[in-house]
């Protein structure tokens, strides 16, 4: 390779380098058209559904399974409050200061049987 | 490797409706393909049309883009190359001599800065190359892409790319050698 040719190739490389260093600027109008196309052709983003307060609470608690457990626990607690088992103090009455009479039915099994029998007996006599 | 293509990730975000992704993609790709199209076509208005069309195709394919299949830039360059080829085929090719006459006859040429004159000479010399050689030379020596990627863009083998760039460089060197003195290149 001659010296002149080497110089020519070096000059060409220098031109390439200068061209790479100073790329042409994109016209603003072109960029605007490109962006307008991008907006026009962009698929819609998945719509985010705005949930109501109750729905968000429902989600926060844990949805249906958790709500089922919560309802069950509430019902049991309510029932225990209304009709506490024997031996369990009635905290509600204690707190409210209400005396609660316990009516013990004297109508135990034998008495009823006996009364009924006695009543029927009297009718027969009469 | 293509999985790590950041532009592919941006394209996925664009397809998912992220408006910021569109801006970032446009900013990353448009200058590169505009410069490429301008160098290959030598005409600003045509280069703009090509770029807009290529970007429209990119926006359209975004929802179907499969990560890892190809690099986004390679795909876009290929679209641009094909669009440029279509336009070049419709044109009548301008012989090198005519191009030089056009440049030399420009009344302001004598007052141009030397660097500007060199760029003009390079542009004219590039336009004198056969279309495929010009595309290959621009992709290799100005856009700075590797031969395998150029082969993918031009849809030819790597050896064909090497041949195109080698012949293109030789032709450019010859074309510019004629203007060595005018361009201020020393001949030691």
mmCIF file of C-alpha atoms in Angstrom:
data_model
loop_
_atom_site.group_PDB
_atom_site.id
_atom_site.type_symbol
_atom_site.label_atom_id
_atom_site.label_comp_id
_atom_site.label_asym_id
_atom_site.label_seq_id
_atom_site.Cartn_x
_atom_site.Cartn_y
_atom_site.Cartn_z
ATOM 1 C CA UNK A 1 0.000 0.000 0.000
ATOM 2 C CA UNK A 2 1.423 3.335 -0.993
ATOM 3 C CA UNK A 3 1.917 6.164 1.408
ATOM 4 C CA UNK A 4 -0.628 8.238 -0.474
ATOM 5 C CA UNK A 5 -3.237 5.528 -0.166
ATOM 6 C CA UNK A 6 -2.572 5.179 3.531
ATOM 7 C CA UNK A 7 -3.066 8.887 3.891
ATOM 8 C CA UNK A 8 -6.309 8.733 1.944
ATOM 9 C CA UNK A 9 -7.622 5.992 4.184
ATOM 10 C CA UNK A 10 -6.574 7.917 7.261
ATOM 11 C CA UNK A 11 -8.349 10.947 5.876
ATOM 12 C CA UNK A 12 -11.471 8.890 5.301
ATOM 13 C CA UNK A 13 -11.340 7.587 8.855
ATOM 14 C CA UNK A 14 -11.013 11.157 10.062
ATOM 15 C CA UNK A 15 -14.098 12.092 8.087
ATOM 16 C CA UNK A 16 -16.066 9.196 9.525
ATOM 17 C CA UNK A 17 -15.017 10.221 12.994
ATOM 18 C CA UNK A 18 -15.990 13.830 12.411
ATOM 19 C CA UNK A 19 -19.348 12.729 11.034
ATOM 20 C CA UNK A 20 -19.990 10.492 14.023
ATOM 21 C CA UNK A 21 -19.094 13.350 16.345
ATOM 22 C CA UNK A 22 -21.595 15.728 14.752
ATOM 23 C CA UNK A 23 -24.734 13.793 13.909
ATOM 24 C CA UNK A 24 -27.513 15.772 12.254
ATOM 25 C CA UNK A 25 -30.101 17.193 14.604
ATOM 26 C CA UNK A 26 -33.587 15.779 14.438
ATOM 27 C CA UNK A 27 -36.005 18.499 13.307
ATOM 28 C CA UNK A 28 -38.466 19.414 16.056
ATOM 29 C CA UNK A 29 -41.384 18.949 13.705
ATOM 30 C CA UNK A 30 -40.319 15.377 13.016
ATOM 31 C CA UNK A 31 -40.044 14.585 16.709
ATOM 32 C CA UNK A 32 -43.495 16.061 17.266
ATOM 33 C CA UNK A 33 -44.951 13.917 14.498
ATOM 34 C CA UNK A 34 -43.272 10.823 15.903
ATOM 35 C CA UNK A 35 -44.676 11.541 19.356
ATOM 36 C CA UNK A 36 -48.142 12.274 17.974
ATOM 37 C CA UNK A 37 -48.093 8.893 16.235
ATOM 38 C CA UNK A 38 -46.881 7.233 19.415
ATOM 39 C CA UNK A 39 -49.765 8.689 21.402
ATOM 40 C CA UNK A 40 -52.342 7.871 18.728
ATOM 41 C CA UNK A 41 -51.195 4.259 18.360
ATOM 42 C CA UNK A 42 -50.454 3.482 21.997
ATOM 43 C CA UNK A 43 -52.623 0.729 23.432
ATOM 44 C CA UNK A 44 -54.765 1.898 26.314
ATOM 45 C CA UNK A 45 -53.389 1.175 29.743
ATOM 46 C CA UNK A 46 -55.433 -1.317 31.740
ATOM 47 C CA UNK A 47 -58.090 0.758 33.470
ATOM 48 C CA UNK A 48 -57.625 0.897 37.230
ATOM 49 C CA UNK A 49 -61.030 0.378 38.835
ATOM 50 C CA UNK A 50 -61.737 2.889 41.589
ATOM 51 C CA UNK A 51 -63.108 0.877 44.472
ATOM 52 C CA UNK A 52 -65.569 2.105 47.035
ATOM 53 C CA UNK A 53 -64.640 2.465 50.681
ATOM 54 C CA UNK A 54 -66.541 -0.712 51.583
ATOM 55 C CA UNK A 55 -64.850 -2.650 48.806
ATOM 56 C CA UNK A 56 -61.428 -1.466 49.979
ATOM 57 C CA UNK A 57 -62.290 -2.457 53.557
ATOM 58 C CA UNK A 58 -63.490 -5.799 52.280
ATOM 59 C CA UNK A 59 -60.132 -6.280 50.585
ATOM 60 C CA UNK A 60 -58.192 -5.057 53.610
ATOM 61 C CA UNK A 61 -59.881 -7.534 55.950
ATOM 62 C CA UNK A 62 -59.145 -10.431 53.693
ATOM 63 C CA UNK A 63 -62.194 -10.838 51.484
ATOM 64 C CA UNK A 64 -64.850 -13.555 51.830
ATOM 65 C CA UNK A 65 -63.073 -16.254 53.891
ATOM 66 C CA UNK A 66 -61.933 -13.775 56.499
ATOM 67 C CA UNK A 67 -65.314 -12.050 56.519
ATOM 68 C CA UNK A 68 -67.019 -15.449 57.140
ATOM 69 C CA UNK A 69 -64.848 -16.088 60.161
ATOM 70 C CA UNK A 70 -65.439 -12.594 61.436
ATOM 71 C CA UNK A 71 -69.221 -12.923 61.161
ATOM 72 C CA UNK A 72 -69.173 -16.301 62.907
ATOM 73 C CA UNK A 73 -67.078 -14.942 65.752
ATOM 74 C CA UNK A 74 -69.385 -11.930 66.073
ATOM 75 C CA UNK A 75 -72.510 -14.106 66.226
ATOM 76 C CA UNK A 76 -71.027 -16.410 68.830
ATOM 77 C CA UNK A 77 -69.925 -13.463 70.916
ATOM 78 C CA UNK A 78 -73.336 -11.869 70.656
ATOM 79 C CA UNK A 79 -75.047 -15.079 71.655
ATOM 80 C CA UNK A 80 -72.750 -15.555 74.611
ATOM 81 C CA UNK A 81 -73.633 -12.052 75.663
ATOM 82 C CA UNK A 82 -77.356 -12.660 75.456
ATOM 83 C CA UNK A 83 -77.384 -16.069 76.985
ATOM 84 C CA UNK A 84 -74.206 -16.782 78.880
ATOM 85 C CA UNK A 85 -73.757 -20.364 79.947
ATOM 86 C CA UNK A 86 -74.233 -21.315 83.605
ATOM 87 C CA UNK A 87 -71.253 -20.353 85.682
ATOM 88 C CA UNK A 88 -70.269 -17.530 83.414
ATOM 89 C CA UNK A 89 -70.921 -14.192 85.062
ATOM 90 C CA UNK A 90 -73.149 -11.825 83.179
ATOM 91 C CA UNK A 91 -70.689 -9.049 82.691
ATOM 92 C CA UNK A 92 -73.230 -6.910 80.917
ATOM 93 C CA UNK A 93 -75.541 -6.864 83.906
ATOM 94 C CA UNK A 94 -72.646 -6.303 86.259
ATOM 95 C CA UNK A 95 -71.459 -3.329 84.272
ATOM 96 C CA UNK A 96 -74.937 -1.883 83.911
ATOM 97 C CA UNK A 97 -75.700 -2.426 87.610
ATOM 98 C CA UNK A 98 -78.864 -4.346 86.896
ATOM 99 C CA UNK A 99 -80.090 -7.042 89.290
ATOM 100 C CA UNK A 100 -81.149 -10.053 87.495
ATOM 101 C CA UNK A 101 -83.575 -12.394 89.138
ATOM 102 C CA UNK A 102 -83.264 -15.914 88.297
ATOM 103 C CA UNK A 103 -86.604 -17.513 87.945
ATOM 104 C CA UNK A 104 -86.279 -21.072 88.728
ATOM 105 C CA UNK A 105 -89.165 -22.802 87.297
ATOM 106 C CA UNK A 106 -90.752 -24.905 89.802
ATOM 107 C CA UNK A 107 -92.339 -26.700 87.064
ATOM 108 C CA UNK A 108 -89.790 -29.390 87.060
ATOM 109 C CA UNK A 109 -90.671 -32.556 85.323
ATOM 110 C CA UNK A 110 -92.250 -34.335 88.205
ATOM 111 C CA UNK A 111 -94.361 -31.360 89.308
ATOM 112 C CA UNK A 112 -95.823 -30.821 85.919
ATOM 113 C CA UNK A 113 -96.656 -34.401 85.601
ATOM 114 C CA UNK A 114 -98.088 -34.395 89.009
ATOM 115 C CA UNK A 115 -100.036 -31.106 88.478
ATOM 116 C CA UNK A 116 -101.386 -32.189 85.216
ATOM 117 C CA UNK A 117 -102.375 -35.428 86.642
ATOM 118 C CA UNK A 118 -103.902 -33.682 89.623
ATOM 119 C CA UNK A 119 -105.821 -31.273 87.431
ATOM 120 C CA UNK A 120 -107.117 -33.982 85.331
ATOM 121 C CA UNK A 121 -107.978 -35.871 88.431
ATOM 122 C CA UNK A 122 -110.087 -32.948 89.735
ATOM 123 C CA UNK A 123 -111.922 -32.547 86.477
ATOM 124 C CA UNK A 124 -112.822 -36.173 86.587
ATOM 125 C CA UNK A 125 -114.107 -35.836 90.070
ATOM 126 C CA UNK A 126 -116.111 -32.774 89.291
ATOM 127 C CA UNK B 1 -28.589 -11.314 25.467
ATOM 128 C CA UNK B 2 -31.505 -9.737 23.719
ATOM 129 C CA UNK B 3 -33.465 -10.159 26.945
ATOM 130 C CA UNK B 4 -31.331 -7.398 28.381
ATOM 131 C CA UNK B 5 -32.224 -5.019 25.575
ATOM 132 C CA UNK B 6 -33.377 -1.928 27.493
ATOM 133 C CA UNK B 7 -35.310 -0.707 24.472
ATOM 134 C CA UNK B 8 -37.299 -3.940 24.410
ATOM 135 C CA UNK B 9 -38.268 -3.317 28.020
ATOM 136 C CA UNK B 10 -39.322 0.207 27.092
ATOM 137 C CA UNK B 11 -41.336 -1.146 24.202
ATOM 138 C CA UNK B 12 -43.147 -3.490 26.578
ATOM 139 C CA UNK B 13 -43.923 -0.537 28.822
ATOM 140 C CA UNK B 14 -45.187 1.414 25.835
ATOM 141 C CA UNK B 15 -47.451 -1.487 24.901
ATOM 142 C CA UNK B 16 -48.748 -1.497 28.473
ATOM 143 C CA UNK B 17 -49.817 2.120 28.100
ATOM 144 C CA UNK B 18 -46.916 3.934 29.740
ATOM 145 C CA UNK B 19 -46.670 7.346 28.012
ATOM 146 C CA UNK B 20 -43.182 8.029 29.379
ATOM 147 C CA UNK B 21 -41.916 4.942 27.577
ATOM 148 C CA UNK B 22 -42.976 6.409 24.237
ATOM 149 C CA UNK B 23 -40.952 9.547 24.882
ATOM 150 C CA UNK B 24 -37.879 7.595 25.944
ATOM 151 C CA UNK B 25 -38.083 5.271 22.952
ATOM 152 C CA UNK B 26 -38.502 8.151 20.542
ATOM 153 C CA UNK B 27 -35.589 10.008 22.100
ATOM 154 C CA UNK B 28 -33.350 6.945 21.938
ATOM 155 C CA UNK B 29 -34.161 5.755 18.444
ATOM 156 C CA UNK B 30 -35.234 8.716 16.314
ATOM 157 C CA UNK B 31 -31.880 10.574 16.195
ATOM 158 C CA UNK B 32 -30.027 7.430 15.174
ATOM 159 C CA UNK B 33 -32.322 6.412 12.376
ATOM 160 C CA UNK B 34 -32.784 9.984 11.194
ATOM 161 C CA UNK B 35 -29.016 10.391 10.863
ATOM 162 C CA UNK B 36 -28.804 7.056 9.086
ATOM 163 C CA UNK B 37 -31.636 7.794 6.663
ATOM 164 C CA UNK B 38 -30.264 11.251 5.942
ATOM 165 C CA UNK B 39 -26.829 9.859 5.123
ATOM 166 C CA UNK B 40 -28.231 7.108 2.966
ATOM 167 C CA UNK B 41 -30.835 9.184 1.166
ATOM 168 C CA UNK B 42 -29.081 12.544 1.188
ATOM 169 C CA UNK B 43 -32.443 14.266 1.451
ATOM 170 C CA UNK B 44 -33.868 15.662 4.675
ATOM 171 C CA UNK B 45 -37.536 15.516 3.727
ATOM 172 C CA UNK B 46 -37.282 11.932 2.543
ATOM 173 C CA UNK B 47 -35.315 10.979 5.634
ATOM 174 C CA UNK B 48 -38.056 12.456 7.812
ATOM 175 C CA UNK B 49 -40.723 10.484 5.992
ATOM 176 C CA UNK B 50 -38.742 7.278 6.378
ATOM 177 C CA UNK B 51 -38.174 7.863 10.086
ATOM 178 C CA UNK B 52 -41.823 8.630 10.754
ATOM 179 C CA UNK B 53 -42.930 5.532 8.875
ATOM 180 C CA UNK B 54 -40.394 3.326 10.650
ATOM 181 C CA UNK B 55 -41.497 4.624 14.041
ATOM 182 C CA UNK B 56 -45.151 4.093 13.166
ATOM 183 C CA UNK B 57 -44.316 0.472 12.410
ATOM 184 C CA UNK B 58 -42.534 0.193 15.727
ATOM 185 C CA UNK B 59 -45.507 1.596 17.635
ATOM 186 C CA UNK B 60 -47.801 -0.801 15.808
ATOM 187 C CA UNK B 61 -45.734 -3.898 16.483
ATOM 188 C CA UNK B 62 -45.184 -3.048 20.158
ATOM 189 C CA UNK B 63 -48.079 -5.159 21.531
ATOM 190 C CA UNK B 64 -46.832 -8.197 19.622
ATOM 191 C CA UNK B 65 -43.142 -7.704 20.385
ATOM 192 C CA UNK B 66 -41.613 -10.812 21.860
ATOM 193 C CA UNK B 67 -38.754 -10.217 24.253
ATOM 194 C CA UNK B 68 -35.551 -11.910 23.235
ATOM 195 C CA UNK B 69 -36.487 -12.314 19.611
ATOM 196 C CA UNK B 70 -34.482 -9.395 18.207
ATOM 197 C CA UNK B 71 -32.876 -6.167 19.303
ATOM 198 C CA UNK B 72 -35.221 -3.248 18.848
ATOM 199 C CA UNK B 73 -32.540 -1.147 17.149
ATOM 200 C CA UNK B 74 -31.712 -3.941 14.710
ATOM 201 C CA UNK B 75 -35.378 -4.307 13.838
ATOM 202 C CA UNK B 76 -35.839 -0.564 13.341
ATOM 203 C CA UNK B 77 -32.651 -0.224 11.305
ATOM 204 C CA UNK B 78 -33.880 -3.038 9.070
ATOM 205 C CA UNK B 79 -37.180 -1.246 8.516
ATOM 206 C CA UNK B 80 -35.315 1.974 7.757
ATOM 207 C CA UNK B 81 -32.929 0.182 5.405
ATOM 208 C CA UNK B 82 -35.834 -1.345 3.499
ATOM 209 C CA UNK B 83 -37.695 1.949 3.303
ATOM 210 C CA UNK B 84 -34.544 3.682 2.066
ATOM 211 C CA UNK B 85 -33.988 0.958 -0.507
ATOM 212 C CA UNK B 86 -37.540 1.368 -1.778
ATOM 213 C CA UNK B 87 -37.050 5.105 -2.184
ATOM 214 C CA UNK B 88 -33.651 4.742 -3.784
ATOM 215 C CA UNK B 89 -35.032 2.305 -6.321
ATOM 216 C CA UNK B 90 -37.643 4.825 -7.345
ATOM 217 C CA UNK B 91 -34.998 7.453 -7.936
ATOM 218 C CA UNK B 92 -32.682 7.878 -10.807
ATOM 219 C CA UNK B 93 -29.154 7.385 -9.469
ATOM 220 C CA UNK B 94 -26.988 10.471 -9.593
ATOM 221 C CA UNK B 95 -23.552 9.803 -11.118
ATOM 222 C CA UNK B 96 -20.532 10.765 -9.030
ATOM 223 C CA UNK B 97 -19.365 13.378 -11.555
ATOM 224 C CA UNK B 98 -22.709 15.156 -11.422
ATOM 225 C CA UNK B 99 -22.669 15.221 -7.651
ATOM 226 C CA UNK B 100 -19.212 16.757 -7.632
ATOM 227 C CA UNK B 101 -20.206 19.374 -10.163
ATOM 228 C CA UNK B 102 -23.214 20.230 -8.069
ATOM 229 C CA UNK B 103 -21.094 20.677 -4.966
ATOM 230 C CA UNK B 104 -18.249 22.497 -6.685
ATOM 231 C CA UNK B 105 -20.571 24.894 -8.413
ATOM 232 C CA UNK B 106 -22.248 25.988 -5.236
ATOM 233 C CA UNK B 107 -21.400 29.662 -4.915
ATOM 234 C CA UNK B 108 -20.877 29.518 -1.149
ATOM 235 C CA UNK B 109 -18.552 26.505 -1.262
ATOM 236 C CA UNK B 110 -15.405 28.584 -1.294
ATOM 237 C CA UNK B 111 -16.451 30.361 1.914
ATOM 238 C CA UNK B 112 -17.353 27.244 3.819
ATOM 239 C CA UNK B 113 -15.263 26.203 6.709
ATOM 240 C CA UNK B 114 -12.926 23.414 5.830
ATOM 241 C CA UNK B 115 -14.685 20.954 8.087
ATOM 242 C CA UNK B 116 -17.981 21.732 6.491
ATOM 243 C CA UNK B 117 -16.411 21.237 3.109
ATOM 244 C CA UNK B 118 -15.093 17.875 4.191
ATOM 245 C CA UNK B 119 -18.482 16.794 5.448
ATOM 246 C CA UNK B 120 -20.032 17.887 2.224
ATOM 247 C CA UNK B 121 -17.434 15.955 0.286
ATOM 248 C CA UNK B 122 -18.066 12.855 2.370
ATOM 249 C CA UNK B 123 -21.793 13.204 1.860
ATOM 250 C CA UNK B 124 -21.304 13.585 -1.871
ATOM 251 C CA UNK B 125 -18.952 10.632 -1.995
ATOM 252 C CA UNK B 126 -21.397 8.516 -0.021
ATOM 253 C CA UNK B 127 -24.163 9.400 -2.425
ATOM 254 C CA UNK B 128 -21.988 8.216 -5.284
ATOM 255 C CA UNK B 129 -21.831 4.683 -3.905
ATOM 256 C CA UNK B 130 -24.214 1.951 -4.974
ATOM 257 C CA UNK B 131 -27.145 1.802 -2.548
ATOM 258 C CA UNK B 132 -26.182 -1.370 -0.711
ATOM 259 C CA UNK B 133 -22.573 -0.291 -0.350
ATOM 260 C CA UNK B 134 -23.683 3.052 1.001
ATOM 261 C CA UNK B 135 -26.008 1.443 3.538
ATOM 262 C CA UNK B 136 -23.321 -0.972 4.662
ATOM 263 C CA UNK B 137 -20.649 1.723 4.947
ATOM 264 C CA UNK B 138 -22.924 4.052 6.917
ATOM 265 C CA UNK B 139 -24.010 1.265 9.253
ATOM 266 C CA UNK B 140 -20.426 0.104 9.791
ATOM 267 C CA UNK B 141 -18.363 3.257 9.851
ATOM 268 C CA UNK B 142 -20.761 5.970 10.957
ATOM 269 C CA UNK B 143 -23.470 4.200 12.946
ATOM 270 C CA UNK B 144 -20.745 1.974 14.380
ATOM 271 C CA UNK B 145 -22.589 -1.351 14.180
ATOM 272 C CA UNK B 146 -20.881 -4.723 14.009
ATOM 273 C CA UNK B 147 -20.897 -6.842 10.878
ATOM 274 C CA UNK B 148 -23.249 -9.530 12.270
ATOM 275 C CA UNK B 149 -25.851 -6.899 13.135
ATOM 276 C CA UNK B 150 -25.448 -5.238 9.749
ATOM 277 C CA UNK B 151 -25.906 -8.629 8.114
ATOM 278 C CA UNK B 152 -29.155 -9.006 10.032
ATOM 279 C CA UNK B 153 -30.309 -5.531 9.046
ATOM 280 C CA UNK B 154 -29.476 -5.888 5.379
ATOM 281 C CA UNK B 155 -30.585 -9.522 5.380
ATOM 282 C CA UNK B 156 -27.358 -10.774 3.858
ATOM 283 C CA UNK B 157 -24.464 -12.873 5.119
ATOM 284 C CA UNK B 158 -21.602 -11.463 7.161
ATOM 285 C CA UNK B 159 -19.199 -12.088 4.294
ATOM 286 C CA UNK B 160 -21.390 -10.046 2.001
ATOM 287 C CA UNK B 161 -21.290 -7.221 4.528
ATOM 288 C CA UNK B 162 -17.514 -7.378 4.669
ATOM 289 C CA UNK B 163 -17.382 -7.240 0.902
ATOM 290 C CA UNK B 164 -19.834 -4.344 0.693
ATOM 291 C CA UNK B 165 -18.013 -2.260 3.277
ATOM 292 C CA UNK B 166 -14.578 -3.002 1.788
ATOM 293 C CA UNK B 167 -15.658 -2.027 -1.720
ATOM 294 C CA UNK B 168 -17.528 0.974 -0.390
ATOM 295 C CA UNK B 169 -14.504 2.202 1.516
ATOM 296 C CA UNK B 170 -12.274 1.772 -1.503
ATOM 297 C CA UNK B 171 -14.677 3.756 -3.651
ATOM 298 C CA UNK B 172 -14.946 6.491 -1.029
ATOM 299 C CA UNK B 173 -11.191 6.697 -0.657
ATOM 300 C CA UNK B 174 -10.828 7.031 -4.407
ATOM 301 C CA UNK B 175 -13.557 9.659 -4.622
ATOM 302 C CA UNK B 176 -12.042 11.720 -1.827
ATOM 303 C CA UNK B 177 -8.473 11.327 -3.097
ATOM 304 C CA UNK B 178 -9.415 13.461 -6.050
ATOM 305 C CA UNK B 179 -10.222 16.286 -3.667
ATOM 306 C CA UNK B 180 -7.323 15.742 -1.299
ATOM 307 C CA UNK B 181 -5.824 19.172 -1.827
ATOM 308 C CA UNK B 182 -9.131 21.011 -1.789
ATOM 309 C CA UNK B 183 -10.065 19.370 1.491
ATOM 310 C CA UNK B 184 -6.731 20.160 3.079
ATOM 311 C CA UNK B 185 -5.540 16.607 3.627
ATOM 312 C CA UNK B 186 -1.762 16.432 3.640
ATOM 313 C CA UNK B 187 -0.104 14.014 1.258
ATOM 314 C CA UNK B 188 3.229 13.227 2.835
#
